[in-house]
Tab-separated table of N, CA and C in Angstrom:
chain	number	residue	atom	x	y	z
A	553	MET	N	75.305	-1.456	-90.623
A	553	MET	CA	73.716	-1.416	-90.947
A	553	MET	C	73.777	-0.001	-91.036
A	554	ASP	N	72.950	0.493	-92.096
A	554	ASP	CA	73.172	1.879	-92.352
A	554	ASP	C	71.387	2.237	-92.660
A	555	ALA	N	70.920	3.487	-92.048
A	555	ALA	CA	69.811	3.678	-92.111
A	555	ALA	C	69.408	3.600	-94.088
A	556	SER	N	70.242	3.882	-94.551
A	556	SER	CA	69.380	4.131	-95.779
A	556	SER	C	68.673	2.806	-96.533
A	557	GLU	N	69.440	1.521	-95.851
A	557	GLU	CA	68.898	0.225	-96.105
A	557	GLU	C	67.149	0.021	-95.809
A	558	PHE	N	66.590	1.016	-95.158
A	558	PHE	CA	65.192	0.689	-94.693
A	558	PHE	C	64.518	1.495	-95.294
A	559	GLU	N	63.450	1.095	-95.490
A	559	GLU	CA	62.224	1.321	-96.396
A	559	GLU	C	61.779	2.552	-95.451
A	560	THR	N	61.948	2.550	-94.365
A	560	THR	CA	61.407	3.465	-93.325
A	560	THR	C	61.735	5.089	-93.810
A	561	THR	N	63.321	4.786	-93.861
A	561	THR	CA	63.834	6.183	-94.487
A	561	THR	C	63.341	6.716	-95.310
A	562	ARG	N	63.225	6.038	-96.530
A	562	ARG	CA	62.595	6.692	-97.841
A	562	ARG	C	61.261	7.326	-97.546
A	563	LEU	N	60.477	6.429	-96.716
A	563	LEU	CA	59.382	7.167	-96.262
A	563	LEU	C	59.097	8.389	-95.979
A	564	LEU	N	60.108	8.589	-94.565
A	564	LEU	CA	60.305	9.664	-93.659
A	564	LEU	C	60.769	11.053	-94.626
A	565	GLU	N	61.734	10.522	-95.682
A	565	GLU	CA	62.228	11.524	-96.700
A	565	GLU	C	60.783	12.439	-97.480
A	566	VAL	N	60.264	11.268	-98.153
A	566	VAL	CA	59.365	11.581	-98.731
A	566	VAL	C	58.051	12.309	-97.956
A	567	THR	N	57.610	11.893	-97.040
A	567	THR	CA	56.542	12.520	-96.009
A	567	THR	C	57.399	13.883	-95.682
A	568	GLY	N	58.337	14.210	-95.581
A	568	GLY	CA	58.793	15.795	-95.037
A	568	GLY	C	58.776	16.208	-96.180
A	569	GLN	N	58.935	15.933	-97.690
A	569	GLN	CA	58.580	16.578	-99.188
A	569	GLN	C	57.213	16.948	-99.542
A	570	THR	N	56.341	16.766	-98.522
A	570	THR	CA	54.961	17.134	-98.386
A	570	THR	C	54.528	18.750	-99.085
A	571	PRO	N	53.821	18.948	-99.949
A	571	PRO	CA	53.977	19.898	-100.247
A	571	PRO	C	52.702	20.772	-99.658
A	572	HIS	N	51.729	20.495	-98.620
A	572	HIS	CA	50.233	20.028	-97.713
A	572	HIS	C	51.439	20.802	-96.848
A	573	LEU	N	52.462	20.740	-96.441
A	573	LEU	CA	52.717	21.629	-95.020
A	573	LEU	C	53.751	22.408	-95.251
A	574	THR	N	53.571	23.870	-94.519
A	574	THR	CA	54.753	24.467	-94.623
A	574	THR	C	55.496	24.571	-93.815
A	575	ASP	N	57.148	24.884	-94.219
A	575	ASP	CA	58.181	25.035	-93.676
A	575	ASP	C	57.859	24.961	-91.976
A	576	ARG	N	57.183	26.168	-91.921
A	576	ARG	CA	57.000	26.544	-90.456
A	576	ARG	C	56.159	25.712	-89.599
A	577	GLU	N	55.065	24.642	-90.411
A	577	GLU	CA	54.351	23.839	-90.006
A	577	GLU	C	55.068	22.528	-89.241
A	578	LYS	N	55.964	22.372	-90.257
A	578	LYS	CA	56.867	21.128	-90.327
A	578	LYS	C	57.759	21.231	-88.963
A	579	HIS	N	58.334	22.306	-88.743
A	579	HIS	CA	59.142	22.644	-88.004
A	579	HIS	C	58.493	22.269	-86.244
A	580	LEU	N	57.048	22.826	-86.302
A	580	LEU	CA	56.760	22.788	-85.548
A	580	LEU	C	56.079	21.303	-84.915
A	581	VAL	N	55.182	20.716	-85.884
A	581	VAL	CA	55.094	19.281	-85.838
A	581	VAL	C	56.348	18.602	-85.294
A	582	GLY	N	57.572	18.264	-86.032
A	582	GLY	CA	58.627	17.881	-85.435
A	582	GLY	C	58.991	18.216	-84.091
A	583	LEU	N	58.770	19.474	-83.825
A	583	LEU	CA	59.143	19.758	-82.095
A	583	LEU	C	58.377	19.207	-81.156
A	584	ALA	N	57.058	19.250	-81.724
A	584	ALA	CA	55.917	18.102	-80.697
A	584	ALA	C	56.398	16.965	-80.698
A	585	VAL	N	56.875	16.515	-82.080
A	585	VAL	CA	57.107	14.671	-81.750
A	585	VAL	C	58.263	14.549	-81.199
A	586	THR	N	59.668	15.127	-81.223
A	586	THR	CA	60.923	15.123	-80.261
A	586	THR	C	60.418	15.356	-78.945
A	587	ALA	N	59.614	16.412	-78.687
A	587	ALA	CA	59.696	16.581	-77.307
A	587	ALA	C	58.629	15.569	-76.384
A	588	THR	N	57.451	14.927	-77.268
A	588	THR	CA	57.104	14.300	-76.475
A	588	THR	C	57.315	12.606	-76.456
A	589	ARG	N	58.650	12.638	-77.397
A	589	ARG	CA	59.603	11.120	-77.351
A	589	ARG	C	60.125	11.385	-76.388
A	590	GLY	N	60.814	12.347	-75.897
A	590	GLY	CA	61.698	12.502	-74.950
A	590	GLY	C	63.109	12.558	-74.908
A	591	CYS	N	63.126	12.930	-76.403
A	591	CYS	CA	64.961	13.086	-76.592
A	591	CYS	C	65.393	14.504	-76.565
A	592	VAL	N	65.826	14.684	-75.518
A	592	VAL	CA	66.588	15.758	-75.197
A	592	VAL	C	67.417	16.612	-76.033
A	593	TYR	N	68.674	15.755	-77.070
A	593	TYR	CA	68.926	16.339	-77.752
A	593	TYR	C	68.345	16.344	-79.091
A	594	CYS	N	67.316	15.781	-79.912
A	594	CYS	CA	66.700	16.031	-81.134
A	594	CYS	C	65.803	17.211	-80.675
A	595	THR	N	65.350	17.640	-79.402
A	595	THR	CA	64.206	18.203	-78.911
A	595	THR	C	65.023	20.066	-79.158
A	596	GLY	N	66.205	19.510	-78.454
A	596	GLY	CA	67.311	21.148	-78.554
A	596	GLY	C	67.653	21.321	-79.616
A	597	GLY	N	67.864	20.493	-80.824
A	597	GLY	CA	67.963	20.675	-81.975
A	597	GLY	C	67.020	21.041	-82.838
A	598	ARG	N	65.929	20.719	-82.791
A	598	ARG	CA	64.566	21.345	-83.204
A	598	ARG	C	64.213	22.736	-83.014
A	599	ILE	N	64.581	23.281	-81.716
A	599	ILE	CA	64.195	24.101	-81.113
A	599	ILE	C	64.913	25.268	-81.929
A	600	ARG	N	66.281	25.038	-82.083
A	600	ARG	CA	67.480	25.627	-82.550
A	600	ARG	C	67.277	25.963	-84.057
A	601	LYS	N	66.663	24.829	-85.074
A	601	LYS	CA	66.135	24.853	-86.066
A	601	LYS	C	65.039	25.732	-86.365
A	602	ALA	N	63.930	25.518	-85.272
A	602	ALA	CA	62.777	26.392	-85.415
A	602	ALA	C	63.379	28.092	-85.431
A	603	ILE	N	64.089	28.311	-84.250
A	603	ILE	CA	64.276	29.838	-84.075
A	603	ILE	C	65.139	30.331	-85.073
A	604	ASP	N	65.874	29.595	-85.614
A	604	ASP	CA	67.009	29.804	-86.861
A	604	ASP	C	66.166	29.991	-88.195
A	605	ALA	N	65.105	29.387	-88.279
A	605	ALA	CA	64.191	29.324	-89.390
A	605	ALA	C	63.059	30.765	-89.520
A	606	GLY	N	63.576	31.522	-88.023
A	606	GLY	CA	62.576	32.731	-88.071
A	606	GLY	C	61.478	32.388	-87.262
A	607	ILE	N	60.852	31.274	-86.758
A	607	ILE	CA	60.180	31.447	-85.480
A	607	ILE	C	59.922	32.020	-84.419
A	608	PRO	N	59.235	32.630	-84.316
A	608	PRO	CA	59.588	33.493	-82.969
A	608	PRO	C	59.417	32.813	-81.643
A	609	TYR	N	60.280	32.720	-80.815
A	609	TYR	CA	60.616	32.050	-79.424
A	609	TYR	C	58.875	31.782	-78.846
A	610	GLU	N	58.445	32.826	-78.712
A	610	GLU	CA	57.105	32.614	-78.315
A	610	GLU	C	56.295	31.464	-79.037
A	611	THR	N	56.320	31.641	-80.238
A	611	THR	CA	55.445	30.481	-80.844
A	611	THR	C	56.043	28.751	-80.393
A	612	VAL	N	57.483	29.072	-80.461
A	612	VAL	CA	58.082	27.856	-80.177
A	612	VAL	C	57.907	27.532	-78.600
A	613	ARG	N	57.505	28.050	-77.571
A	613	ARG	CA	57.326	27.942	-76.277
A	613	ARG	C	55.687	27.455	-76.200
A	614	ALA	N	54.955	28.225	-77.200
A	614	ALA	CA	53.448	27.839	-77.287
A	614	ALA	C	53.185	26.694	-77.751
A	615	ALA	N	54.169	26.025	-78.944
A	615	ALA	CA	54.077	24.704	-79.568
A	615	ALA	C	54.230	23.849	-78.337
A	616	LEU	N	55.160	23.893	-77.536
A	616	LEU	CA	55.528	23.174	-76.735
A	616	LEU	C	54.754	22.923	-75.449
A	617	ASP	N	53.939	24.252	-75.011
A	617	ASP	CA	53.119	24.006	-74.019
A	617	ASP	C	51.723	22.876	-74.540
A	618	LEU	N	51.211	23.507	-75.757
A	618	LEU	CA	50.044	22.413	-76.474
A	618	LEU	C	50.858	20.950	-76.582
A	619	SER	N	51.784	20.918	-76.333
A	619	SER	CA	52.437	19.629	-76.845
A	619	SER	C	52.225	18.710	-75.606
A	620	ALA	N	52.897	19.518	-74.521
A	620	ALA	CA	52.658	19.418	-73.391
A	620	ALA	C	51.629	18.660	-72.696
A	621	ALA	N	50.131	19.589	-72.997
A	621	ALA	CA	48.815	19.773	-72.303
A	621	ALA	C	48.141	18.166	-73.088
A	622	VAL	N	48.705	18.286	-74.118
A	622	VAL	CA	47.920	17.005	-75.162
A	622	VAL	C	48.576	15.797	-74.647
A	623	ASN	N	49.932	15.681	-74.408
A	623	ASN	CA	50.254	14.644	-73.466
A	623	ASN	C	50.004	14.212	-72.261
A	624	ALA	N	50.094	15.013	-71.697
A	624	ALA	CA	49.040	15.028	-70.411
A	624	ALA	C	47.753	14.605	-70.213
A	625	GLY	N	47.258	14.864	-71.016
A	625	GLY	CA	45.565	14.517	-71.516
A	625	GLY	C	45.763	13.206	-72.069
A	626	VAL	N	46.527	12.482	-72.867
A	626	VAL	CA	46.418	11.330	-72.925
A	626	VAL	C	46.879	10.863	-72.141
A	627	THR	N	47.978	10.943	-71.081
A	627	THR	CA	48.213	9.977	-69.952
A	627	THR	C	46.963	10.097	-69.077
A	628	LEU	N	46.605	11.210	-68.867
A	628	LEU	CA	45.405	10.516	-67.701
A	628	LEU	C	44.139	9.617	-68.303
A	629	ARG	N	44.113	9.934	-69.699
A	629	ARG	CA	43.007	9.374	-70.201
A	629	ARG	C	43.449	8.218	-70.215
A	630	THR	N	44.656	7.489	-70.546
A	630	THR	CA	45.104	6.455	-70.575
A	630	THR	C	44.963	5.542	-68.970
A	631	ALA	N	45.622	6.298	-68.005
A	631	ALA	CA	45.577	5.885	-66.335
A	631	ALA	C	43.770	5.797	-66.196
A	632	LEU	N	42.813	6.564	-66.331
A	632	LEU	CA	41.407	6.291	-66.184
A	632	LEU	C	40.940	5.223	-66.755
A	633	GLN	N	41.354	4.896	-68.295
A	633	GLN	CA	40.690	3.873	-68.495
A	633	GLN	C	41.370	2.498	-68.264
A	634	GLY	N	42.888	2.392	-67.961
A	634	GLY	CA	43.057	1.312	-67.262
A	634	GLY	C	42.880	1.090	-66.093
A	635	ALA	N	42.547	1.992	-64.948
A	635	ALA	CA	42.023	1.667	-63.543
A	635	ALA	C	40.361	1.065	-63.774
A	636	GLU	N	39.604	1.851	-64.414
A	636	GLU	CA	38.457	1.153	-64.725
A	636	GLU	C	38.767	0.051	-65.279
A	637	ALA	N	38.981	-0.448	-66.439
A	637	ALA	CA	39.643	-1.762	-66.627
A	637	ALA	C	39.766	-2.664	-65.659
A	638	GLN	N	40.573	-2.459	-64.691
A	638	GLN	CA	41.002	-3.549	-63.678
A	638	GLN	C	40.001	-3.645	-62.436
A	639	GLY	N	38.697	-2.437	-62.408
A	639	GLY	CA	37.827	-2.322	-61.694
A	639	GLY	C	38.912	-1.794	-60.032
A	640	VAL	N	39.703	-0.947	-60.455
A	640	VAL	CA	40.369	0.219	-59.293
A	640	VAL	C	39.249	0.802	-58.685
A	641	ASN	N	38.381	1.642	-59.370
A	641	ASN	CA	37.468	2.561	-58.863
A	641	ASN	C	36.688	1.989	-57.878
A	642	SER	N	36.033	0.557	-57.928
A	642	SER	CA	35.222	0.101	-56.797
A	642	SER	C	36.157	-0.110	-55.626
A	643	ALA	N	37.491	-0.557	-55.905
A	643	ALA	CA	38.187	-0.241	-54.684
A	643	ALA	C	38.332	0.995	-53.847
A	644	CYS	N	38.187	1.886	-54.355
A	644	CYS	CA	38.463	3.081	-53.746
A	644	CYS	C	36.941	3.205	-52.875
A	645	ASN	N	37.695	4.267	-51.895
A	645	ASN	CA	36.158	4.966	-50.919
A	645	ASN	C	36.652	6.243	-50.471
A	646	GLY	N	36.095	7.176	-50.624
A	646	GLY	CA	36.588	8.523	-50.407
A	646	GLY	C	36.799	9.424	-51.293
A	647	ASP	N	37.190	10.643	-51.239
A	647	ASP	CA	37.359	11.516	-52.246
A	647	ASP	C	39.038	11.425	-52.856
A	648	GLU	N	39.689	10.520	-52.228
A	648	GLU	CA	41.357	10.619	-52.688
A	648	GLU	C	41.214	9.381	-53.910
A	649	CYS	N	39.887	9.266	-54.385
A	649	CYS	CA	39.800	8.017	-55.524
A	649	CYS	C	39.263	8.970	-56.778
A	650	ALA	N	38.849	10.529	-56.343
A	650	ALA	CA	38.180	10.805	-57.307
A	650	ALA	C	39.312	11.809	-58.164
A	651	VAL	N	39.165	11.739	-59.331
A	651	VAL	CA	40.392	13.304	-60.093
A	651	VAL	C	39.868	14.414	-60.008
A	652	GLY	N	40.927	15.129	-59.238
A	652	GLY	CA	40.351	16.995	-59.181
A	652	GLY	C	39.825	17.426	-57.956
A	653	VAL	N	39.767	15.939	-57.328
A	653	VAL	CA	38.709	16.324	-55.698
A	653	VAL	C	40.330	16.147	-54.689
A	654	GLY	N	40.083	16.755	-53.515
A	654	GLY	CA	40.989	16.752	-52.507
A	654	GLY	C	42.317	17.675	-52.647
A	655	GLY	N	43.119	17.431	-51.887
A	655	GLY	CA	44.433	18.076	-52.248
A	655	GLY	C	45.477	17.306	-52.031
């Protein structure tokens, strides 16, 4: 089986050729995606490609920080909504059930 057999491969190539994003933006978006997907090899490669393309390390680091913060926010919101949907909040008593309270 070869990746070129899949329509998705063609669509990815076309999407990557968009004139609506700069190469810098494409590098940073790609970095955010690989980092949040958890691929160590891909993320390392994206970091190297971004730096080799002239993107300062501080910008790469800021993009990773932002990606991590967004991903953390999604995780927190998903957990809160899941707990609410299951009625977990009604089973809690005390500060240990409140987000950001206690320690």
